[in-house]
Structure formats: structure tokens, C-alpha cells
Amino acid sequence: KNEVEQSPQNLTAQEGEFITINCSYSVGISALHWLQQHPGGGIVSLFMLSSGKKKHGRLIATINIQEKHSSLHITASHPRDSAVYICVISRPTGNQFYFGTGTSLTVIP
Amino acid sequence: GAGVSQSPSNKVTEKGKDVELRCDPISGHTALYWYRQSLGQGLEFLIYFQGNSAPDKSGLPSDRFSAERTGGSVSTLTIQRTQQEDSAVYLCASSLAGSVDRGYEQYFGPGTRLTVT
């Protein structure tokens, strides 16, 4: 069983739609990251969360530690948001990281 | 300012040869991470450095893989006796300090695409 589960695996949206990507995990964590990987392969770290909610521009990330769940929201989606979004957790000890399989998002103009 | 840089950007090598991949982190970043992404696969964590020491090497896939970091800056990932399954993009990231739970974001380099023929 994978420690990190993401859904959906693939997502197609119309420009302007509100998008939600979900991440569930099964172990104790010290932090959760959301990464964005563009079609060219470059990776950007979007958020690191250990509690609550963070917002950068049109991106919002939330985490519920008790429910072991995080969501990444994109408001007013745009074609340039098309990318793979990856959820990563870090364990409290040993600096181990566990990766979700990613959500491939395509935003259609 | 300058971001994380990696070299070479592409490397093609014959099976059985040794390769060395280099990562230059952002100046002042004490934490450095190596990942790899095989074709069609997700990201796989390999190793993490805090300064020059690597508290956790358990992500290295085999004893053919080793990594070092000197002067708290540049890191090299060495793969000995390369195999075809080592073909992947090797990514390096750095962060300001400490482990991820201290609130420091990771900044990724462009990666080295390794192809073992």
C-alpha cells in the first residue's frame, strides 16, 4: 500500500474553473509538500504545510492533520496551470520522503 | 539570484561505466536533496545532506550509488557500474536550512538526464 494517495490521477478542466486535487496519507508526518512539474520536467515547490492553510496567488493548500488529508485548490484556472501536481510527505524522523503518483492537470482554453 | 544548477544536463553512458553528477545549490542553503525520476515514474527520494553529512542514506537504490558533499556546498552523486535501469532524470534540490519540517521550501535544479545504453 502506498503511504500517499492522490486523486484524481488525471483532470481536465475548462479555463476559469475551480480545481481541487486531493492527497491522503496513512502515516504520521512532519510536513506535506505540494510540487508542480511542468511538461518540460522542471519542478517547483508550491507549498510546505504542517497545519492549516496557505495561499499563494490563485493557489490554496489546506491540510487536516487529524484526517491525514490535504487539498490543493486552483481558483480561476488557466492553461498555464497545466502540469503534474505531486503531493510529498516527510516523516517525523530520518528525513524520509514519500511521494504521491501525481495528478496530471490539463486546462483547456 | 542564481538558482540550483546541475551538470551535465544530459549524459549518455555505456552500461558498466561510472558516472558522476554534480549539483550546485543556492548559496547559503545548508540542506541538499537528491531525487530521481525514471521514465513514466514518480519522483524517488535518494539522499539528503545537512551540511556535509547525510543523516539518511536509505533511499539510495543500491551500493553502486554514493553521494558526497564538500564544503557544505557542491554535491556529487556517483553511480558505479551503471545499469540500464539507472536511466532517469536525477534532480537536486536545496533549502535554506534543516529538515523539511522547519518550514523551508526546496528549490529544484533543472536535472541531469542520464541514459545508460
Coordinates of C-alpha atoms in Angstrom, one line a residue:
Chain A
K1 CA 0.0 0.0 0.0
N2 CA 1.3 3.4 -0.9
E3 CA 1.7 5.7 2.0
V4 CA 0.4 8.6 -0.1
E5 CA -2.6 8.5 -2.4
Q6 CA -3.6 11.3 -4.7
S7 CA -6.8 11.8 -6.6
P8 CA -7.7 12.3 -9.3
Q9 CA -4.9 10.8 -11.4
N10 CA -5.9 12.9 -14.4
L11 CA -8.0 16.0 -14.6
T12 CA -9.2 18.1 -17.5
A13 CA -10.8 21.5 -16.8
Q14 CA -12.1 24.5 -18.8
E15 CA -10.3 27.7 -18.3
G16 CA -11.7 29.6 -15.3
E17 CA -12.9 26.5 -13.4
F18 CA -12.1 25.9 -9.7
I19 CA -9.9 22.9 -9.3
T20 CA -9.3 20.6 -6.4
I21 CA -6.6 17.9 -6.1
N22 CA -6.7 15.7 -3.1
C23 CA -3.9 13.9 -1.1
S24 CA -4.4 11.3 1.6
Y25 CA -1.7 9.7 3.6
S26 CA -1.6 6.9 6.1
V27 CA 1.4 7.7 8.4
G28 CA 2.5 10.4 10.8
I29 CA 4.1 13.3 9.1
S30 CA 6.2 16.3 10.0
A31 CA 5.2 18.2 6.8
L32 CA 3.5 17.9 3.5
H33 CA 4.7 19.4 0.2
W34 CA 2.9 20.2 -3.0
L35 CA 5.1 20.2 -6.0
Q36 CA 4.4 21.3 -9.6
Q37 CA 6.1 19.6 -12.5
H38 CA 5.8 21.3 -15.9
P39 CA 5.7 19.4 -19.2
G40 CA 9.3 20.3 -19.7
G41 CA 10.2 18.4 -16.5
G42 CA 11.0 21.4 -14.3
I43 CA 9.8 21.1 -10.7
V44 CA 8.6 23.9 -8.5
S45 CA 7.9 23.6 -4.8
L46 CA 4.4 25.3 -4.3
F47 CA 3.7 24.8 -0.6
M48 CA 5.0 23.2 2.5
L49 CA 2.4 22.6 5.2
S50 CA 2.3 21.3 8.7
S51 CA -1.1 22.7 9.6
G52 CA -3.9 24.9 8.5
K53 CA -3.9 26.7 5.2
K54 CA -1.6 28.6 2.9
K55 CA -2.3 30.8 -0.1
H56 CA -0.1 32.0 -3.0
G57 CA -2.0 33.9 -5.6
R58 CA -4.6 31.6 -7.1
L59 CA -3.3 28.6 -5.3
I60 CA -4.6 27.5 -1.9
A61 CA -3.4 24.5 0.1
T62 CA -5.0 23.1 3.1
I63 CA -4.2 20.3 5.5
N64 CA -6.2 18.4 8.1
I65 CA -3.7 16.6 10.3
Q66 CA -6.4 14.6 12.2
E67 CA -7.9 13.3 8.9
K68 CA -4.5 12.9 7.3
H69 CA -5.7 14.8 4.2
S70 CA -4.6 17.7 2.2
S71 CA -6.1 19.6 -0.7
L72 CA -4.6 21.8 -3.4
H73 CA -7.1 24.3 -4.9
I74 CA -6.6 26.4 -8.0
T75 CA -9.0 29.2 -8.5
A76 CA -9.8 30.7 -11.9
S77 CA -7.7 28.1 -13.7
H78 CA -5.6 29.0 -16.7
P79 CA -3.9 26.9 -19.4
R80 CA -0.5 27.7 -17.9
D81 CA -1.6 25.8 -14.8
S82 CA -1.4 22.6 -16.9
A83 CA 1.2 20.4 -15.1
V84 CA 1.6 17.4 -12.9
Y85 CA 0.9 18.2 -9.2
I86 CA 2.7 16.0 -6.7
C87 CA 2.0 15.5 -3.0
V88 CA 5.0 14.6 -0.9
I89 CA 5.1 13.9 2.8
S90 CA 8.1 13.9 5.1
R91 CA 8.2 11.6 8.2
P92 CA 9.0 13.0 11.6
T93 CA 12.3 11.1 11.8
G94 CA 15.0 10.2 9.3
N95 CA 14.1 12.8 6.7
Q96 CA 12.3 10.1 4.7
F97 CA 10.0 11.4 1.9
Y98 CA 7.1 9.6 0.3
F99 CA 5.7 10.7 -3.0
G100 CA 2.2 10.5 -4.4
T101 CA 1.9 9.4 -8.0
G102 CA 0.9 12.8 -9.2
T103 CA -2.2 14.4 -10.7
S104 CA -1.9 15.4 -14.3
L105 CA -3.9 18.6 -14.9
T106 CA -4.9 19.9 -18.3
V107 CA -6.6 23.3 -18.5
I108 CA -8.3 23.9 -21.9
P109 CA -8.7 27.4 -23.2
Chain B
G1 CA 19.9 35.4 -7.8
A2 CA 21.3 32.1 -9.1
G3 CA 19.2 29.1 -8.6
V4 CA 20.2 25.4 -8.2
S5 CA 22.4 24.3 -11.0
Q6 CA 23.2 20.8 -12.2
S7 CA 25.7 19.4 -14.6
P8 CA 25.8 17.8 -17.0
S9 CA 22.3 18.4 -18.3
N10 CA 22.4 15.3 -20.4
K11 CA 24.7 12.2 -20.0
V12 CA 24.8 9.1 -22.2
T13 CA 27.0 6.3 -21.0
E14 CA 27.6 2.7 -21.7
K15 CA 26.5 0.0 -19.3
G16 CA 29.1 -0.7 -16.8
K17 CA 30.8 2.7 -16.8
D18 CA 30.8 5.0 -13.8
V19 CA 29.2 8.4 -13.9
E20 CA 29.3 11.5 -11.7
L21 CA 26.6 14.0 -11.4
R22 CA 27.1 17.4 -9.9
C23 CA 24.8 19.8 -8.0
D24 CA 25.5 23.4 -7.1
P25 CA 22.9 24.5 -4.5
I26 CA 21.8 28.0 -3.9
S27 CA 24.4 29.9 -1.9
G28 CA 23.7 29.8 1.8
H29 CA 21.4 26.7 1.6
T30 CA 22.7 24.2 4.0
A31 CA 20.3 21.4 3.1
L32 CA 20.6 19.5 -0.2
Y33 CA 18.5 16.7 -1.6
W34 CA 18.9 14.2 -4.5
Y35 CA 15.9 12.7 -6.2
R36 CA 15.4 10.7 -9.4
Q37 CA 12.5 10.3 -11.8
S38 CA 12.5 7.3 -14.1
L39 CA 10.6 7.4 -17.3
G40 CA 6.9 7.4 -16.6
Q41 CA 7.5 7.1 -12.8
G42 CA 7.1 9.4 -9.9
L43 CA 9.8 11.2 -8.0
E44 CA 12.0 8.9 -5.8
F45 CA 14.0 10.4 -2.9
L46 CA 17.6 9.2 -2.8
I47 CA 19.5 11.1 -0.2
Y48 CA 19.6 14.3 2.0
F49 CA 22.5 16.3 3.2
Q50 CA 22.5 18.7 6.1
G51 CA 25.8 20.5 5.7
N52 CA 28.3 17.8 4.7
S53 CA 26.7 14.9 6.4
A54 CA 23.9 12.7 5.2
P55 CA 21.7 11.6 8.1
D56 CA 19.7 9.3 5.8
K57 CA 21.1 7.2 3.0
S58 CA 18.4 4.6 3.0
G59 CA 16.9 5.9 -0.3
L60 CA 19.9 5.0 -2.3
P61 CA 18.8 2.1 -4.6
S62 CA 22.0 0.1 -4.3
D63 CA 25.6 0.1 -3.1
R64 CA 26.6 1.3 -6.6
F65 CA 25.2 4.7 -5.6
S66 CA 27.1 7.1 -3.4
A67 CA 27.0 10.8 -2.8
E68 CA 29.1 13.3 -1.1
R69 CA 29.1 16.9 -0.3
T70 CA 32.1 19.0 0.5
G71 CA 32.4 22.5 2.0
G72 CA 28.7 22.5 2.6
S73 CA 28.1 23.4 -1.0
V74 CA 28.6 21.3 -4.1
S75 CA 27.4 17.7 -4.1
T76 CA 28.2 14.9 -6.4
L77 CA 26.2 11.8 -6.9
T78 CA 28.2 8.9 -8.3
I79 CA 26.8 5.8 -9.9
Q80 CA 29.3 2.9 -10.4
R81 CA 28.9 0.2 -13.0
T82 CA 25.8 1.8 -14.4
Q83 CA 22.9 -0.4 -15.4
Q84 CA 20.1 0.4 -17.9
E85 CA 17.6 0.7 -15.0
D86 CA 19.7 3.6 -13.8
S87 CA 18.4 5.7 -16.7
A88 CA 16.4 8.5 -15.3
V89 CA 16.4 12.2 -14.6
Y90 CA 18.4 13.0 -11.5
L91 CA 17.1 16.1 -9.7
C92 CA 18.8 18.1 -7.0
A93 CA 17.1 20.5 -4.6
S94 CA 18.3 22.7 -1.8
S95 CA 16.7 24.5 1.0
L96 CA 17.7 27.2 3.4
A97 CA 18.3 25.0 6.5
G98 CA 17.4 21.9 8.3
S99 CA 14.8 19.3 7.6
V100 CA 11.6 20.0 5.8
D101 CA 9.6 20.3 9.0
R102 CA 11.3 23.5 9.8
G103 CA 9.4 25.4 7.2
Y104 CA 12.0 25.8 4.4
E105 CA 10.9 25.3 0.8
Q106 CA 13.0 23.2 -1.5
Y107 CA 14.3 24.8 -4.7
F108 CA 14.9 22.4 -7.6
G109 CA 17.6 22.3 -10.2
P110 CA 16.9 21.5 -13.9
G111 CA 18.0 17.9 -13.5
T112 CA 20.5 15.7 -15.3
R113 CA 19.1 13.2 -17.8
L114 CA 21.1 10.0 -17.7
T115 CA 20.8 7.4 -20.4
V116 CA 22.6 4.1 -20.0
T117 CA 22.9 2.2 -23.3

